[in-house]
mmCIF file of C-alpha atoms in Angstrom:
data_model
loop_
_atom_site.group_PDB
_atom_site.id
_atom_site.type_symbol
_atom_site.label_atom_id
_atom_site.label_comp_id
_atom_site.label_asym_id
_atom_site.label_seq_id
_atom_site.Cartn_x
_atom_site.Cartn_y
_atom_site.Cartn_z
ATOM 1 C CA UNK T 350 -3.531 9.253 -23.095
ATOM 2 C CA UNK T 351 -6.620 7.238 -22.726
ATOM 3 C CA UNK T 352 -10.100 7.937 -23.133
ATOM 4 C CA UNK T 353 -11.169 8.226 -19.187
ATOM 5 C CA UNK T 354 -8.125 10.331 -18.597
ATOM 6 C CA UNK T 355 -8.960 12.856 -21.097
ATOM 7 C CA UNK T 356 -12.984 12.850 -20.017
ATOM 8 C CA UNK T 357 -11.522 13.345 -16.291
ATOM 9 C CA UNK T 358 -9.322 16.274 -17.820
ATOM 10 C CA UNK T 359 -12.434 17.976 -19.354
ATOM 11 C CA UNK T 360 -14.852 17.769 -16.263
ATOM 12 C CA UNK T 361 -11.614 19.275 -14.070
ATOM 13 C CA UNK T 362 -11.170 22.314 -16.338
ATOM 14 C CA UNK T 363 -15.267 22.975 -16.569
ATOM 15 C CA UNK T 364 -15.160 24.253 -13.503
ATOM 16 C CA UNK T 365 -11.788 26.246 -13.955
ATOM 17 C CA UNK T 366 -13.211 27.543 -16.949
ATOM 18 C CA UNK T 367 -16.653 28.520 -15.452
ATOM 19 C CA UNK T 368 -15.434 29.688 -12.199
ATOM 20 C CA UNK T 369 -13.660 32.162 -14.162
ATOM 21 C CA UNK T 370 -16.477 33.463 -16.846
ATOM 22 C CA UNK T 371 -18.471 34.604 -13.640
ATOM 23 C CA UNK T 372 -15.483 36.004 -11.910
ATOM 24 C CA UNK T 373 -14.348 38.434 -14.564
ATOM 25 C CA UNK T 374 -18.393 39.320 -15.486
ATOM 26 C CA UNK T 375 -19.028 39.851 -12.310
ATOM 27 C CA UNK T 376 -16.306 41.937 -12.536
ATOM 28 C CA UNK T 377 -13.444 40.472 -10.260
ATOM 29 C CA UNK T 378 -10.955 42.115 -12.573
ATOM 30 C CA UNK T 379 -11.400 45.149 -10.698
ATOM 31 C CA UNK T 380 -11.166 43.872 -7.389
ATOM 32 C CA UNK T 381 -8.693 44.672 -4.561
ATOM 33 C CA UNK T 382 -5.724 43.059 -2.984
ATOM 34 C CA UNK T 383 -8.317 40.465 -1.103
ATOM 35 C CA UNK T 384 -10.583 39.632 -4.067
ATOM 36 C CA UNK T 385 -7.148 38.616 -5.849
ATOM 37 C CA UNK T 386 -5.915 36.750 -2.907
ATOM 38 C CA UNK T 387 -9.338 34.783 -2.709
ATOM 39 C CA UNK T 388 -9.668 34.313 -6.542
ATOM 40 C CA UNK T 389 -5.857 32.829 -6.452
ATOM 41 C CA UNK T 390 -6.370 30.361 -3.736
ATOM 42 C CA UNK T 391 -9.363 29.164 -5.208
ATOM 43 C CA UNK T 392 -7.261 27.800 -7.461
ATOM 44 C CA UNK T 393 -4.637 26.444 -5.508
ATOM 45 C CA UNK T 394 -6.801 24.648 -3.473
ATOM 46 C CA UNK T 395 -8.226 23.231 -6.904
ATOM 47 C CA UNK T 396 -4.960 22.165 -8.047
ATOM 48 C CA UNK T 397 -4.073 20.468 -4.634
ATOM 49 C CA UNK T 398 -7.492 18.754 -4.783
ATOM 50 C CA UNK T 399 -6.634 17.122 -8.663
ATOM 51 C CA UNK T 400 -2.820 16.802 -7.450
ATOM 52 C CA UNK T 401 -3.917 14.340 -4.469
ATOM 53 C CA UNK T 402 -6.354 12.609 -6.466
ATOM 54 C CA UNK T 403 -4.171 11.773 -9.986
ATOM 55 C CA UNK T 404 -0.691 11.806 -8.791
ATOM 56 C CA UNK T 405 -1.123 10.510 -4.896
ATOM 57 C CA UNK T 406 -3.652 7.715 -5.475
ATOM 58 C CA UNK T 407 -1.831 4.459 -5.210
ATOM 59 C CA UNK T 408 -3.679 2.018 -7.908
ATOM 60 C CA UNK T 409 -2.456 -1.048 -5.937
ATOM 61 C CA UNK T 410 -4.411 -0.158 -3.312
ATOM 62 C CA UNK T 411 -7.291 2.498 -4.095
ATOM 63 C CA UNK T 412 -8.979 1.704 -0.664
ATOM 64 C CA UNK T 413 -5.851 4.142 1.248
ATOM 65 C CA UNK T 414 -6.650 6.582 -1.255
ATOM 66 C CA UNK T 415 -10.133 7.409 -0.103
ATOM 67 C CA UNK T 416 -9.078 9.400 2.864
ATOM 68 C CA UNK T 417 -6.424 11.619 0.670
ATOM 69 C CA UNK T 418 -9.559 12.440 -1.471
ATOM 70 C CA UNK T 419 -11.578 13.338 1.415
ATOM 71 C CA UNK T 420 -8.909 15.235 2.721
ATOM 72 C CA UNK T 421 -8.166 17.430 -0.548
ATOM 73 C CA UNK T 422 -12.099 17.709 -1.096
ATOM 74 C CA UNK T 423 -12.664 19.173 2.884
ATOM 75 C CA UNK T 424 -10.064 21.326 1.888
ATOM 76 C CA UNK T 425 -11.068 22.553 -1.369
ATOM 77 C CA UNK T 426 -14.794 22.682 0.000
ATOM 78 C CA UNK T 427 -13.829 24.983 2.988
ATOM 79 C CA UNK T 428 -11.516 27.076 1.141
ATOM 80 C CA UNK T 429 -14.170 27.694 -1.745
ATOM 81 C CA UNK T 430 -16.300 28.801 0.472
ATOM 82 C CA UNK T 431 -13.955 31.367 3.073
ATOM 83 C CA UNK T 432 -12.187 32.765 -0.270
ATOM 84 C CA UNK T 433 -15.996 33.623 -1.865
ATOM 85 C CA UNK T 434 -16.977 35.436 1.403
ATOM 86 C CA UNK T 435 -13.351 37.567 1.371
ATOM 87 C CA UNK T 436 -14.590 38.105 -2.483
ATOM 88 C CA UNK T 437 -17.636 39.373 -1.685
ATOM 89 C CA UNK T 438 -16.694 41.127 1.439
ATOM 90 C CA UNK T 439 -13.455 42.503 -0.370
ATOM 91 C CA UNK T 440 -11.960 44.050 2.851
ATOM 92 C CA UNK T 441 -9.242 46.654 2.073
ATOM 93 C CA UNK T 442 -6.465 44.839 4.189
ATOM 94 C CA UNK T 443 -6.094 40.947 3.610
ATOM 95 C CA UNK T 444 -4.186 40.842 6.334
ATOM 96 C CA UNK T 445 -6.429 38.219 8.226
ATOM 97 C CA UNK T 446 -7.294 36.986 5.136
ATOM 98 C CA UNK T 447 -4.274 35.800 4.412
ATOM 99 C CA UNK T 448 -3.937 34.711 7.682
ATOM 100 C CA UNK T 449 -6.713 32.241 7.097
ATOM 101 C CA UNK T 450 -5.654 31.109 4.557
ATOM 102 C CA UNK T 451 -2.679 29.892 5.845
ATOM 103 C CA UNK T 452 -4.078 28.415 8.506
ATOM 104 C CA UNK T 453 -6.164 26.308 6.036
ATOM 105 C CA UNK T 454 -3.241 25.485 3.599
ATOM 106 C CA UNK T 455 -1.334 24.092 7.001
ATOM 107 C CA UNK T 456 -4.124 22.324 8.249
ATOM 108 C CA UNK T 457 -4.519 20.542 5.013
ATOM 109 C CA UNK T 458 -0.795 19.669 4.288
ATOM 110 C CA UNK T 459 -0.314 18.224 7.961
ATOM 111 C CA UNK T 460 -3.295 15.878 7.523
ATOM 112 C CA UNK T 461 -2.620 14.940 4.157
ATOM 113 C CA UNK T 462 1.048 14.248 5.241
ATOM 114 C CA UNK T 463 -0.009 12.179 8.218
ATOM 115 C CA UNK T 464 -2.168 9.807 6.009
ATOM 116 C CA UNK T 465 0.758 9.643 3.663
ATOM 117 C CA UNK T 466 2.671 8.027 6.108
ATOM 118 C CA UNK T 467 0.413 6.284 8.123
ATOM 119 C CA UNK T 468 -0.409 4.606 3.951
ATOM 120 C CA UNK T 469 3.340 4.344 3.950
ATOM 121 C CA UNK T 470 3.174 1.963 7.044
ATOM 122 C CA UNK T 471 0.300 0.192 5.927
ATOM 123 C CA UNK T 472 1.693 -0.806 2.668
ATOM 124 C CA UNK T 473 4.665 -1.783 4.412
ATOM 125 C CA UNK T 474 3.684 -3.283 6.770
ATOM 126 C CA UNK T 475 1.893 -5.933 4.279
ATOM 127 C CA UNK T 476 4.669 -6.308 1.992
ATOM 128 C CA UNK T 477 6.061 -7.749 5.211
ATOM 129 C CA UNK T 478 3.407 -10.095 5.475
ATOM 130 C CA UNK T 479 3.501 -11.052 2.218
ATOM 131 C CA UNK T 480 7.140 -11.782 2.383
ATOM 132 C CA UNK T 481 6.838 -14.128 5.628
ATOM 133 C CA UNK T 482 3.921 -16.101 4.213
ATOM 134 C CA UNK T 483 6.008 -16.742 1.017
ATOM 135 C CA UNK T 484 8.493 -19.418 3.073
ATOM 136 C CA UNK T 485 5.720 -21.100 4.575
ATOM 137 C CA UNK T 486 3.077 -21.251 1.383
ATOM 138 C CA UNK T 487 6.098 -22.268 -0.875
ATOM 139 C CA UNK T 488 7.405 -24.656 1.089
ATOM 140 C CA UNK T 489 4.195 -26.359 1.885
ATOM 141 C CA UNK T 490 3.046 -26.066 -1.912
ATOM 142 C CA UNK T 491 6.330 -28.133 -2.723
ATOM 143 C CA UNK T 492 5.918 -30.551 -0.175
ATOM 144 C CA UNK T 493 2.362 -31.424 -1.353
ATOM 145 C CA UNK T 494 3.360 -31.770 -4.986
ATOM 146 C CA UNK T 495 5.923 -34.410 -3.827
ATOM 147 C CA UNK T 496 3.031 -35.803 -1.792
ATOM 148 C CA UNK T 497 0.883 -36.092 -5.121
ATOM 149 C CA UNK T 498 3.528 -37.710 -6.807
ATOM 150 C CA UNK T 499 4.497 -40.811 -5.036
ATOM 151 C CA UNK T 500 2.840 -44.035 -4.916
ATOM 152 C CA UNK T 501 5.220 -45.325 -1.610
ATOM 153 C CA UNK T 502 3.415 -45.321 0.610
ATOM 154 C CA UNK T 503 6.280 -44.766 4.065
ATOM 155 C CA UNK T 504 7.244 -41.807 1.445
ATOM 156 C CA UNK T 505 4.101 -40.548 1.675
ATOM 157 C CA UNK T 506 4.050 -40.470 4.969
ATOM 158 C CA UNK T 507 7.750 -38.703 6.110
ATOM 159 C CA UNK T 508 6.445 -35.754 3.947
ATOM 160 C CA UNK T 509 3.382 -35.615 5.237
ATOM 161 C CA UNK T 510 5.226 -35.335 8.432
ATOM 162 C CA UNK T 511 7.153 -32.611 6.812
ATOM 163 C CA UNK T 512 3.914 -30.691 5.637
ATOM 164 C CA UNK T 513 2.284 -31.097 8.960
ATOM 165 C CA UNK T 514 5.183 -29.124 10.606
ATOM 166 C CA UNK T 515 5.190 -26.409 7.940
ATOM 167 C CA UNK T 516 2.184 -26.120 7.777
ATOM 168 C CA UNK T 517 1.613 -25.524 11.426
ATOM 169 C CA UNK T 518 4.492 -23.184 11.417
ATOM 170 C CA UNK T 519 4.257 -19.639 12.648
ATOM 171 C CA UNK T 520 3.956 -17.697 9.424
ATOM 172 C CA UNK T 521 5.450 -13.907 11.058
ATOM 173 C CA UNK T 522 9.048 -14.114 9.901
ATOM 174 C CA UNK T 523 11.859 -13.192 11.393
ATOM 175 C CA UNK T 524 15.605 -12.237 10.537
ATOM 176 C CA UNK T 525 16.862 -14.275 13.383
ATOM 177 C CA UNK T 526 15.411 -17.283 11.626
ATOM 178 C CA UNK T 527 16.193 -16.422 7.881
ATOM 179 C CA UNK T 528 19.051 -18.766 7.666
ATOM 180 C CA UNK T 529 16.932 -21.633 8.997
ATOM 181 C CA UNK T 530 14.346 -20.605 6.015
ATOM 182 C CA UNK T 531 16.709 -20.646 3.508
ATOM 183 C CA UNK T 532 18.130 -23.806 4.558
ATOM 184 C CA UNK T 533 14.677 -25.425 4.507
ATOM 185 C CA UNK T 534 14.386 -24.115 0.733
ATOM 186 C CA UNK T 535 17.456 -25.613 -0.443
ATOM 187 C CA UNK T 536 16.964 -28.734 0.984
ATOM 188 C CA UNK T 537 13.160 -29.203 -0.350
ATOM 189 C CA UNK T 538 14.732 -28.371 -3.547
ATOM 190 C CA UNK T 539 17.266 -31.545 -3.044
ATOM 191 C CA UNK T 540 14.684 -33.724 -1.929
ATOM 192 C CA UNK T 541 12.832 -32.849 -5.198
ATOM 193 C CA UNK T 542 15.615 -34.158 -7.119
ATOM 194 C CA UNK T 543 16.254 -37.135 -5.417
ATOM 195 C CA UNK T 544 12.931 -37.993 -5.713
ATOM 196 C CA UNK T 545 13.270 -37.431 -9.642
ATOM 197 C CA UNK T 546 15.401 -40.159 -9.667
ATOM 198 C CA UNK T 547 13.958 -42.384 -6.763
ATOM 199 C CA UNK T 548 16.413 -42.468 -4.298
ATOM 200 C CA UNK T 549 14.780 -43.026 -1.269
ATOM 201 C CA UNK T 550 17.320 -43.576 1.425
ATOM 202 C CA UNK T 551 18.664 -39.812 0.769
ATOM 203 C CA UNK T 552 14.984 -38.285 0.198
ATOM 204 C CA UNK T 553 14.716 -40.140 3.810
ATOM 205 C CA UNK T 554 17.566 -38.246 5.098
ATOM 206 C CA UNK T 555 16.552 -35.024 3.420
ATOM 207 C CA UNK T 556 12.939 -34.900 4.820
ATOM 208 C CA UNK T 557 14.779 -35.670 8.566
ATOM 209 C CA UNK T 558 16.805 -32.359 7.857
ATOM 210 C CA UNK T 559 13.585 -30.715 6.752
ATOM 211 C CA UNK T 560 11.638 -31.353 9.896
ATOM 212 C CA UNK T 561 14.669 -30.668 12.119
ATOM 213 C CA UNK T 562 15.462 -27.194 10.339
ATOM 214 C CA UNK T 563 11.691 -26.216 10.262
ATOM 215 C CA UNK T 564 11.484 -26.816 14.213
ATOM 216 C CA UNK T 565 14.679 -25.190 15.074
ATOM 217 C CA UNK T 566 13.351 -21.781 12.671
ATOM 218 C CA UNK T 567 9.756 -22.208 14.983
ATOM 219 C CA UNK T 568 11.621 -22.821 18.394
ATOM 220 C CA UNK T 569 13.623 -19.291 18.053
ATOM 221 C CA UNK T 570 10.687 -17.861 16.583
ATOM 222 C CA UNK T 571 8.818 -18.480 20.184
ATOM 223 C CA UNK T 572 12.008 -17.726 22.331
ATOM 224 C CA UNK T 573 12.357 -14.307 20.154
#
């Protein structure tokens, strides 16, 4: 366990720790059914608040945790505060206390579950994005270190003709098109070691397949 983790761990149980000094010398011991109900989801609502922050923050990306923290805070906030009046007040039935609480507990769970999922989405949802600009980065990244590497010049210029139509390719992916993708892979990867060994004519031919592959995956892409 790290240093920050076990600094965050003291701070937590201060107020745990001071929370309950006043409560029992204040004499909360003695309390009724309501005082103990208040006292005990004082603490839940605690333990929900350090739950969402240490277990449901996502360290890849903090920035969706910030409304899960705001969330358990509200929560904990409100519920401090309407469990310290029922304390105080100590009704003999906690009945509507209980009630209340409830209410708050649901309330809290059904907003922290709909930012789980809309996070879900979100992360998703640029995995996905990440995994359709992949084909067209790579392939364009290969093409231009073939580029760099040849001195012909009517080399130089079929791939550039290859790099200008990957590189003005749609980047959104598509399943319909993943064969053409793959296709376009394999063949750079030819072309790459043809050109190892300088045979032009089939790093020719190769680059035609390229180009021809590449426009068929962008022609479904737009019919699709």
């Amino acid at each position: 366990m790290d240093r920050k983790n076990v600094i965050n761990i003291i701070l937590c149980l201060i107020f745990v720790v001071v929370f309950n000094v006043i409560f029992f010398i204040a004499g909360g011991a003695s309390g009724n059914a309501s005082v103990w109900i208040g006292y005990a989801f004082i603490h839940i609502s605690y333990i929900l608040r350090l739950v969402t922050i240490f277990l449901l923050t996502d360290k890849n990306s903090p920035e969706l945790s910030v409304p899960l923290h705001r969330i358990a805070s509200i929560y904990f906030d409100m519920d401090f505060a309407v469990s310290l009046i029922f304390i105080l007040a100590a009704p003999d039935s906690p009945k509507f206390e209980i009630v209340v609480q409830i209410i708050l507990l649901a309330i809290y769970l059904a907003a922290l579950l709909i930012n789980l999922s809309a996070n879900n989405e979100t992360v998703q949802s640029l995995q996905q994005q990440t995994e359709d600009r992949q084909y067209v980065v790579m392939c364009r990244e290969r093409l231009k270190g073939l580029m760099d590497s040849t001195n012909d010049r009517e080399m130089y210029k079929q791939l550039e003709r290859a790099y200008d139509v990957l590189s003005s390719s749609q980047i959104k992916s598509s399943d319909n098109v993943r064969e053409q993708e793959l296709t376009v892979i394999r063949l750079i990867s030819a072309l790459e070691q043809e050109m190892a060994v300088s045979n032009m004519d089939s790093s020719v031919r190769i680059i035609g397949s390229i180009i021809r592959t590449a426009q068929e995956r962008n022609r479904i892409l737009k019919i699709r």
